[in-house]
Amino acid sequence: MARKRHPAGAHTPSLFGDLDLPHAAPASDLAREKSPAKPNPSPAAPVLSKDEILARLPADAELAEIAVEDAVRGTFTYLVEPRLRGRLVPGARVRVPFGRRPAEGYYLGPRTHDALAEEGIDPAKLKAVLDRIDPEADGAESARSLLTPPLMDLARWIARQYAAPLGAVLGAMLPAGVKRGAHAARARLAALAKPRAEVLEALPGIAKRAPRQAGLLHAMLAQPSETPLPAAQLLADAQAPESALKALAKNGWIALTEEAAVSIGDQYGGGPHEEPVQLTDSQTEALAAIAGPLEKKEYRGFLLQGVTGSGKTEVYLRVLAAARAAGRQGIVLVPEIALTPQTAQRFESRLGRERVAVLHSHLSGGERAEAWRAAREGKIDVVIGARSALFAPLDHLGCIVIDEEHEGAFKQDSAPRYHARAVAEARAKAAGAVLVLGSATPSLETCWAARQRGLTPLALPERVMGRELPPVRVLDMREENRDTKRFNYLSRSLTKALRETLDLREQAILFLNRRGFATVITCIRCGHTERCERCDITLTSHKSRDVLRCHYCGFEKPVKNACSACGAPGVKFWGLGTERVEQEVRAAFPEANVVRMDSDTMQQRAAYLEALSGFRSGHVDILVGTQMIAKGLDFPNVTLVGIVLADTALHMPDFRSRERTFQLIEQVSGRAGRGEKGGRVIVQTHLPQDPAIRAAARHDFDGFVQAELQVRKDFGYPPFTRLARVLLRGKDLGKLTAAGRAAAEALRAELRGTDAQVLGPSPAPIAMLEGLHRLHLLVKAPDGETLAALFDGPAGRTLEKLKGAEATVDVDPLAML
């Protein structure tokens, strides 16, 4: 095994990523080095000349370049033994010796003897590839790898663009179930294989020789219909062993079948087949604009900006249908939070379940793996899912759609930290496909790309069927509290509106982007506040479980009536979360059916489906929840939306706080008035004059964007710069501080003479997390190439060798805490 380092590739600007995707470039063009830990000093080995290296290397030796699936930057050279020659193709998964343990990796291609000699690598240090480990078929299929050449090229682009190990990127492209060869578990069903009369006649004889088999038959005969029974249920009801069931099947009394996986749309309750609707003029114009490059197989990027309820999904469906008619395939990315059963059902109904794969978080590893294999074999035309669906192995890609493109869920928060929007652009360009970014509130980066960087804007300015956007009323909770001489969670106006909504038998949604009961627990005697033992954060109370919990590391402790510091009684619970809102609503409206949807209550798939089905059917009157209820829901009977506290994001130390506040208010408001009855929105806030809240109340997206872009330009933030965050973590604060200074010096030295700027180091907003101190630095650069070269150079290697600190690089960060 030998490590190698390679130069950067060429740079050409693009909409979001600044680096063009290389076409069939060798992986070596984008790999980078991470120096291994140094062993104890030993005498230096003599340096070999190129001729000496070539002389020591057997003439028939075959060399392989491998990217190890680990947090290791760089690629490695291995020997290929005769038994593996001809079996390794680019993208094949292999097992290799790596240090003191075997590791999994990816074969990138052959290496030449001259390349090895140029780098001065001693052939005696080379190790051999142990085996190929991806599933192989006999014959021609053995030449196929799990990763297609376009995906290999895309992985190289991601590795360079986001300062990520190539092996980690390749690993992220494959579902875990695919790697381990998993298959979906299918429910076995049992049904009588012979007429009931014949079974009844034979039962006495069967009971004499096999009473347990007879018990199974009795259980089946007791069913009022001929509907097959789940085999597991049948065995439990009859208290019979598996062997009895198999014997009945062998003797022809029972037929066993396997039930295919049920889609999330089917679980939601099915429904009639949805027919295409009459398009509005704006929808027709948008489709015509997209159809041209789609037919010509030319890349073109579009921003489809439409108010909530304007019919963006209908445009997506028509684009996908056009791609399929032309023999091409499509990918639809939807934030996981918006990938509701309602959304899945609509796509499956219009496009056909047999050729559509909907990938969601409730799928098992085996189910996801089978969907991936079906796509790889050309059996799937459209893949719909969250961020990772972007890596679906489609050979004839014609379009990529990203719905709610502004959502932060499209940014990966662990290595490799890619943004799906930029990666989608790179993949669409390479495939000659169209890219459609849809949102009612596009990100400022996308708005700027539509104005300055070639993204074609398409507008859907009105709701379908001429419905009006709901009026938004802003309530100043400071005045509310002064007038009532108490702290209110639900204002008088919101309470009155809820009563009116219930009296009309209509439905309401109450939104608060904070779960739990109370967010601050304080002693009124000594002032002690309950904080996490491992994080620099206050604990949140969860009344239903009677615990205090850290929402970052998961630390919990029981709730006590006395102060944990001074022992005095009278602990005060301040702040609010969805659990407290639910309690307030139930107390005010005891006759109403109230359901809370957040990550505490919706941990099981059944609970999620039951809540949405209940709301759709009208059994649920008021839905209380977090972001989970802000996306993907379309219920005509919802006439009131209440935003319980609009200020939560505004207090975050993040330059995007106003943008996120505006987007949330606008998106949640869009849940109201989607039917003929119309709707209204009430926004409770302590900051009624904030520009984001005022603009959202007027539905003034253009005005907000214009003002916010000017602020970003004045302070040098995206979209006018590219940003990278370097997060440093360590147990010893002194060593961490010294490492932070060393990191800053290395970054500034590398960037000297450029327009880039390094800010910090300074304590991160959350200065301790999971027992580790945290510092961060920000790098502002004019383009992505500057950042790629920075972290590919000496400064990047300095970050990897810091003493007393672990460094993480996040390019285009969305999380600043």
Short mmCIF file of N, CA and C in Angstrom, two decimals, residues 510-625:
data_model
loop_
_atom_site.label_atom_id
_atom_site.label_comp_id
_atom_site.label_asym_id
_atom_site.label_seq_id
_atom_site.Cartn_x
_atom_site.Cartn_y
_atom_site.Cartn_z
N LEU A 510 -51.57 24.64 14.40
CA LEU A 510 -50.77 25.51 15.26
C LEU A 510 -49.31 25.08 15.15
N PHE A 511 -48.46 26.03 14.80
CA PHE A 511 -47.06 25.72 14.51
C PHE A 511 -46.15 26.37 15.54
N LEU A 512 -45.20 25.57 16.02
CA LEU A 512 -44.12 26.08 16.87
C LEU A 512 -42.90 25.22 16.60
N ASN A 513 -41.82 25.84 16.20
CA ASN A 513 -40.64 25.06 15.81
C ASN A 513 -39.75 24.77 17.02
N ARG A 514 -40.38 24.20 18.04
CA ARG A 514 -39.63 23.86 19.25
C ARG A 514 -40.43 22.80 20.00
N ARG A 515 -39.82 21.65 20.22
CA ARG A 515 -40.53 20.58 20.90
C ARG A 515 -40.27 20.60 22.40
N GLY A 516 -40.98 19.76 23.12
CA GLY A 516 -40.84 19.73 24.57
C GLY A 516 -41.90 20.57 25.25
N PHE A 517 -41.77 20.69 26.59
CA PHE A 517 -42.76 21.45 27.38
C PHE A 517 -42.24 22.83 27.74
N ALA A 518 -41.10 22.90 28.41
CA ALA A 518 -40.48 24.17 28.78
C ALA A 518 -39.01 24.12 28.42
N THR A 519 -38.46 25.26 28.02
CA THR A 519 -37.09 25.28 27.51
C THR A 519 -36.06 25.78 28.52
N VAL A 520 -36.52 26.37 29.60
CA VAL A 520 -35.61 26.85 30.65
C VAL A 520 -36.22 26.51 32.01
N ILE A 521 -35.44 25.85 32.87
CA ILE A 521 -35.90 25.46 34.20
C ILE A 521 -34.99 26.15 35.20
N THR A 522 -35.57 27.06 36.01
CA THR A 522 -34.78 27.94 36.87
C THR A 522 -35.30 27.91 38.29
N CYS A 523 -34.39 27.98 39.23
CA CYS A 523 -34.75 28.10 40.65
C CYS A 523 -35.05 29.57 40.95
N ILE A 524 -36.22 29.87 41.53
CA ILE A 524 -36.59 31.25 41.80
C ILE A 524 -35.88 31.80 43.05
N ARG A 525 -35.18 30.91 43.77
CA ARG A 525 -34.46 31.37 44.97
C ARG A 525 -33.01 31.70 44.66
N CYS A 526 -32.27 30.75 44.07
CA CYS A 526 -30.83 30.98 43.84
C CYS A 526 -30.51 31.30 42.38
N GLY A 527 -31.47 31.14 41.48
CA GLY A 527 -31.23 31.46 40.07
C GLY A 527 -30.58 30.36 39.27
N HIS A 528 -30.35 29.20 39.88
CA HIS A 528 -29.71 28.09 39.16
C HIS A 528 -30.58 27.64 38.00
N THR A 529 -29.96 27.44 36.84
CA THR A 529 -30.65 26.95 35.64
C THR A 529 -30.14 25.57 35.31
N GLU A 530 -31.06 24.66 35.04
CA GLU A 530 -30.67 23.29 34.71
C GLU A 530 -30.01 23.25 33.33
N ARG A 531 -28.78 22.75 33.31
CA ARG A 531 -28.02 22.67 32.06
C ARG A 531 -27.52 21.25 31.86
N CYS A 532 -27.18 20.94 30.61
CA CYS A 532 -26.63 19.63 30.29
C CYS A 532 -25.25 19.49 30.89
N GLU A 533 -24.93 18.31 31.38
CA GLU A 533 -23.62 18.06 31.97
C GLU A 533 -22.52 17.95 30.92
N ARG A 534 -22.90 17.73 29.65
CA ARG A 534 -21.91 17.51 28.61
C ARG A 534 -21.92 18.59 27.53
N CYS A 535 -22.96 19.45 27.54
CA CYS A 535 -23.09 20.47 26.50
C CYS A 535 -23.35 21.83 27.12
N ASP A 536 -22.98 22.87 26.41
CA ASP A 536 -23.24 24.23 26.85
C ASP A 536 -24.64 24.65 26.40
N ILE A 537 -25.64 24.00 26.99
CA ILE A 537 -27.01 24.21 26.56
C ILE A 537 -27.94 23.91 27.73
N THR A 538 -29.08 24.62 27.80
CA THR A 538 -30.06 24.34 28.84
C THR A 538 -30.84 23.08 28.50
N LEU A 539 -31.35 22.45 29.55
CA LEU A 539 -32.17 21.25 29.37
C LEU A 539 -33.62 21.64 29.11
N THR A 540 -34.31 20.82 28.34
CA THR A 540 -35.72 21.03 28.04
C THR A 540 -36.54 20.00 28.79
N SER A 541 -37.63 20.46 29.39
CA SER A 541 -38.48 19.52 30.12
C SER A 541 -39.46 18.86 29.16
N HIS A 542 -39.67 17.56 29.37
CA HIS A 542 -40.66 16.78 28.62
C HIS A 542 -41.63 16.21 29.65
N LYS A 543 -42.78 16.85 29.76
CA LYS A 543 -43.71 16.55 30.85
C LYS A 543 -44.28 15.14 30.75
N SER A 544 -44.54 14.67 29.53
CA SER A 544 -45.16 13.35 29.37
C SER A 544 -44.26 12.24 29.92
N ARG A 545 -42.95 12.46 29.86
CA ARG A 545 -42.01 11.45 30.37
C ARG A 545 -41.40 11.86 31.70
N ASP A 546 -41.71 13.09 32.15
CA ASP A 546 -41.21 13.60 33.43
C ASP A 546 -39.69 13.60 33.49
N VAL A 547 -39.06 14.08 32.39
CA VAL A 547 -37.60 14.15 32.35
C VAL A 547 -37.17 15.50 31.81
N LEU A 548 -35.91 15.84 32.10
CA LEU A 548 -35.23 16.97 31.48
C LEU A 548 -34.26 16.37 30.47
N ARG A 549 -34.24 16.92 29.26
CA ARG A 549 -33.47 16.28 28.19
C ARG A 549 -32.67 17.32 27.41
N CYS A 550 -31.44 16.92 27.03
CA CYS A 550 -30.63 17.72 26.13
C CYS A 550 -30.94 17.29 24.70
N HIS A 551 -31.33 18.25 23.87
CA HIS A 551 -31.71 17.92 22.50
C HIS A 551 -30.50 17.77 21.57
N TYR A 552 -29.31 17.87 22.13
CA TYR A 552 -28.11 17.71 21.31
C TYR A 552 -27.41 16.38 21.55
N CYS A 553 -27.18 16.02 22.81
CA CYS A 553 -26.46 14.76 23.08
C CYS A 553 -27.36 13.66 23.62
N GLY A 554 -28.61 14.02 24.01
CA GLY A 554 -29.53 13.01 24.52
C GLY A 554 -29.46 12.79 26.01
N PHE A 555 -28.63 13.53 26.74
CA PHE A 555 -28.54 13.40 28.20
C PHE A 555 -29.91 13.64 28.83
N GLU A 556 -30.26 12.84 29.83
CA GLU A 556 -31.53 12.98 30.52
C GLU A 556 -31.34 12.91 32.03
N LYS A 557 -32.24 13.57 32.76
CA LYS A 557 -32.31 13.45 34.21
C LYS A 557 -33.76 13.65 34.62
N PRO A 558 -34.19 13.06 35.73
CA PRO A 558 -35.59 13.19 36.13
C PRO A 558 -35.92 14.61 36.60
N VAL A 559 -37.17 14.99 36.44
CA VAL A 559 -37.63 16.29 36.92
C VAL A 559 -37.80 16.22 38.44
N LYS A 560 -37.29 17.24 39.14
CA LYS A 560 -37.43 17.32 40.59
C LYS A 560 -38.15 18.60 40.96
N ASN A 561 -38.91 18.55 42.05
CA ASN A 561 -39.65 19.72 42.50
C ASN A 561 -38.77 20.70 43.25
N ALA A 562 -37.59 20.24 43.65
CA ALA A 562 -36.66 21.10 44.39
C ALA A 562 -35.45 21.41 43.51
N CYS A 563 -34.79 22.53 43.78
CA CYS A 563 -33.61 22.95 43.03
C CYS A 563 -32.47 21.97 43.26
N SER A 564 -31.80 21.56 42.21
CA SER A 564 -30.70 20.61 42.35
C SER A 564 -29.45 21.27 42.92
N ALA A 565 -29.42 22.61 42.98
CA ALA A 565 -28.25 23.32 43.52
C ALA A 565 -28.42 23.68 44.99
N CYS A 566 -29.57 24.32 45.34
CA CYS A 566 -29.76 24.77 46.72
C CYS A 566 -30.80 23.97 47.48
N GLY A 567 -31.56 23.14 46.80
CA GLY A 567 -32.55 22.30 47.46
C GLY A 567 -33.87 22.98 47.75
N ALA A 568 -34.00 24.26 47.37
CA ALA A 568 -35.23 24.99 47.66
C ALA A 568 -36.35 24.54 46.74
N PRO A 569 -37.59 24.52 47.24
CA PRO A 569 -38.72 24.19 46.37
C PRO A 569 -39.08 25.39 45.49
N GLY A 570 -39.94 25.16 44.54
CA GLY A 570 -40.41 26.28 43.72
C GLY A 570 -39.66 26.48 42.44
N VAL A 571 -39.22 25.39 41.78
CA VAL A 571 -38.55 25.50 40.49
C VAL A 571 -39.54 26.01 39.46
N LYS A 572 -39.10 26.96 38.62
CA LYS A 572 -39.96 27.58 37.62
C LYS A 572 -39.64 27.05 36.23
N PHE A 573 -40.69 26.75 35.48
CA PHE A 573 -40.54 26.23 34.12
C PHE A 573 -40.91 27.35 33.14
N TRP A 574 -39.90 27.86 32.42
CA TRP A 574 -40.10 28.97 31.50
C TRP A 574 -40.08 28.48 30.05
N GLY A 575 -40.58 29.35 29.18
CA GLY A 575 -40.55 29.02 27.76
C GLY A 575 -41.62 28.01 27.39
N LEU A 576 -41.66 27.70 26.12
CA LEU A 576 -42.68 26.76 25.67
C LEU A 576 -42.19 25.95 24.48
N GLY A 577 -42.77 24.76 24.38
CA GLY A 577 -42.57 23.89 23.24
C GLY A 577 -43.92 23.34 22.82
N THR A 578 -43.92 22.46 21.86
CA THR A 578 -45.19 21.94 21.33
C THR A 578 -45.99 21.18 22.38
N GLU A 579 -45.29 20.55 23.34
CA GLU A 579 -46.01 19.81 24.37
C GLU A 579 -46.84 20.77 25.23
N ARG A 580 -46.27 21.92 25.55
CA ARG A 580 -47.00 22.90 26.35
C ARG A 580 -48.15 23.51 25.55
N VAL A 581 -47.92 23.77 24.26
CA VAL A 581 -48.99 24.30 23.42
C VAL A 581 -50.15 23.32 23.37
N GLU A 582 -49.84 22.03 23.21
CA GLU A 582 -50.89 21.02 23.20
C GLU A 582 -51.69 21.06 24.50
N GLN A 583 -51.01 21.18 25.64
CA GLN A 583 -51.70 21.24 26.93
C GLN A 583 -52.62 22.46 27.02
N GLU A 584 -52.12 23.61 26.56
CA GLU A 584 -52.92 24.83 26.61
C GLU A 584 -54.16 24.70 25.73
N VAL A 585 -54.01 24.12 24.56
CA VAL A 585 -55.13 23.98 23.64
C VAL A 585 -56.17 23.01 24.22
N ARG A 586 -55.72 21.90 24.77
CA ARG A 586 -56.65 20.94 25.35
C ARG A 586 -57.43 21.55 26.52
N ALA A 587 -56.74 22.37 27.31
CA ALA A 587 -57.41 23.02 28.44
C ALA A 587 -58.46 24.02 27.96
N ALA A 588 -58.15 24.74 26.87
CA ALA A 588 -59.06 25.77 26.37
C ALA A 588 -60.22 25.16 25.59
N PHE A 589 -59.96 24.02 24.92
CA PHE A 589 -60.99 23.41 24.08
C PHE A 589 -61.07 21.91 24.39
N PRO A 590 -61.64 21.56 25.54
CA PRO A 590 -61.66 20.15 25.94
C PRO A 590 -62.45 19.25 25.00
N GLU A 591 -63.37 19.83 24.23
CA GLU A 591 -64.18 19.01 23.33
C GLU A 591 -63.47 18.71 22.01
N ALA A 592 -62.37 19.42 21.73
CA ALA A 592 -61.68 19.27 20.45
C ALA A 592 -60.76 18.05 20.47
N ASN A 593 -60.61 17.45 19.30
CA ASN A 593 -59.65 16.35 19.13
C ASN A 593 -58.33 16.97 18.68
N VAL A 594 -57.33 16.94 19.56
CA VAL A 594 -56.05 17.60 19.31
C VAL A 594 -54.96 16.54 19.16
N VAL A 595 -54.15 16.69 18.12
CA VAL A 595 -53.02 15.77 17.89
C VAL A 595 -51.75 16.58 17.77
N ARG A 596 -50.70 16.09 18.40
CA ARG A 596 -49.38 16.75 18.31
C ARG A 596 -48.48 15.93 17.42
N MET A 597 -47.84 16.60 16.45
CA MET A 597 -46.90 15.95 15.55
C MET A 597 -45.53 16.58 15.69
N ASP A 598 -44.63 15.88 16.36
CA ASP A 598 -43.22 16.27 16.43
C ASP A 598 -42.41 14.99 16.56
N SER A 599 -41.11 15.13 16.66
CA SER A 599 -40.26 13.93 16.67
C SER A 599 -40.43 13.10 17.94
N ASP A 600 -41.07 13.67 18.98
CA ASP A 600 -41.33 12.90 20.20
C ASP A 600 -42.53 11.98 20.04
N THR A 601 -43.55 12.45 19.33
CA THR A 601 -44.78 11.66 19.21
C THR A 601 -44.84 10.82 17.95
N MET A 602 -44.03 11.15 16.95
CA MET A 602 -44.13 10.47 15.66
C MET A 602 -42.94 9.56 15.40
N GLN A 603 -42.49 8.83 16.42
CA GLN A 603 -41.33 7.97 16.24
C GLN A 603 -41.66 6.69 15.48
N GLN A 604 -42.92 6.29 15.51
CA GLN A 604 -43.33 5.09 14.81
C GLN A 604 -44.10 5.45 13.54
N ARG A 605 -43.92 4.66 12.49
CA ARG A 605 -44.61 4.91 11.23
C ARG A 605 -46.12 4.89 11.41
N ALA A 606 -46.61 3.98 12.25
CA ALA A 606 -48.05 3.87 12.45
C ALA A 606 -48.63 5.15 13.03
N ALA A 607 -47.92 5.77 13.98
CA ALA A 607 -48.41 7.00 14.59
C ALA A 607 -48.48 8.13 13.57
N TYR A 608 -47.49 8.20 12.71
CA TYR A 608 -47.45 9.24 11.68
C TYR A 608 -48.61 9.08 10.70
N LEU A 609 -48.80 7.86 10.23
CA LEU A 609 -49.88 7.61 9.27
C LEU A 609 -51.24 7.81 9.90
N GLU A 610 -51.37 7.40 11.16
CA GLU A 610 -52.65 7.56 11.85
C GLU A 610 -53.00 9.03 12.04
N ALA A 611 -52.01 9.85 12.39
CA ALA A 611 -52.26 11.27 12.61
C ALA A 611 -52.70 11.95 11.32
N LEU A 612 -51.99 11.68 10.22
CA LEU A 612 -52.34 12.32 8.95
C LEU A 612 -53.68 11.82 8.42
N SER A 613 -53.94 10.53 8.56
CA SER A 613 -55.22 9.99 8.11
C SER A 613 -56.37 10.58 8.91
N GLY A 614 -56.16 10.73 10.23
CA GLY A 614 -57.19 11.33 11.07
C GLY A 614 -57.46 12.77 10.71
N PHE A 615 -56.41 13.49 10.36
CA PHE A 615 -56.60 14.90 9.99
C PHE A 615 -57.29 15.00 8.63
N ARG A 616 -56.89 14.14 7.71
CA ARG A 616 -57.50 14.16 6.38
C ARG A 616 -58.98 13.82 6.45
N SER A 617 -59.36 12.86 7.30
CA SER A 617 -60.75 12.44 7.40
C SER A 617 -61.61 13.39 8.20
N GLY A 618 -60.98 14.33 8.91
CA GLY A 618 -61.74 15.28 9.71
C GLY A 618 -61.94 14.87 11.15
N HIS A 619 -61.40 13.73 11.55
CA HIS A 619 -61.53 13.30 12.95
C HIS A 619 -60.67 14.15 13.89
N VAL A 620 -59.60 14.72 13.36
CA VAL A 620 -58.73 15.59 14.16
C VAL A 620 -59.10 17.04 13.85
N ASP A 621 -59.31 17.82 14.91
CA ASP A 621 -59.72 19.22 14.74
C ASP A 621 -58.54 20.18 14.70
N ILE A 622 -57.57 19.96 15.57
CA ILE A 622 -56.44 20.88 15.69
C ILE A 622 -55.15 20.06 15.65
N LEU A 623 -54.24 20.44 14.77
CA LEU A 623 -52.95 19.79 14.64
C LEU A 623 -51.88 20.73 15.17
N VAL A 624 -51.15 20.29 16.19
CA VAL A 624 -50.06 21.07 16.78
C VAL A 624 -48.75 20.41 16.40
N GLY A 625 -47.78 21.19 15.91
CA GLY A 625 -46.54 20.53 15.53
C GLY A 625 -45.41 21.47 15.18
#
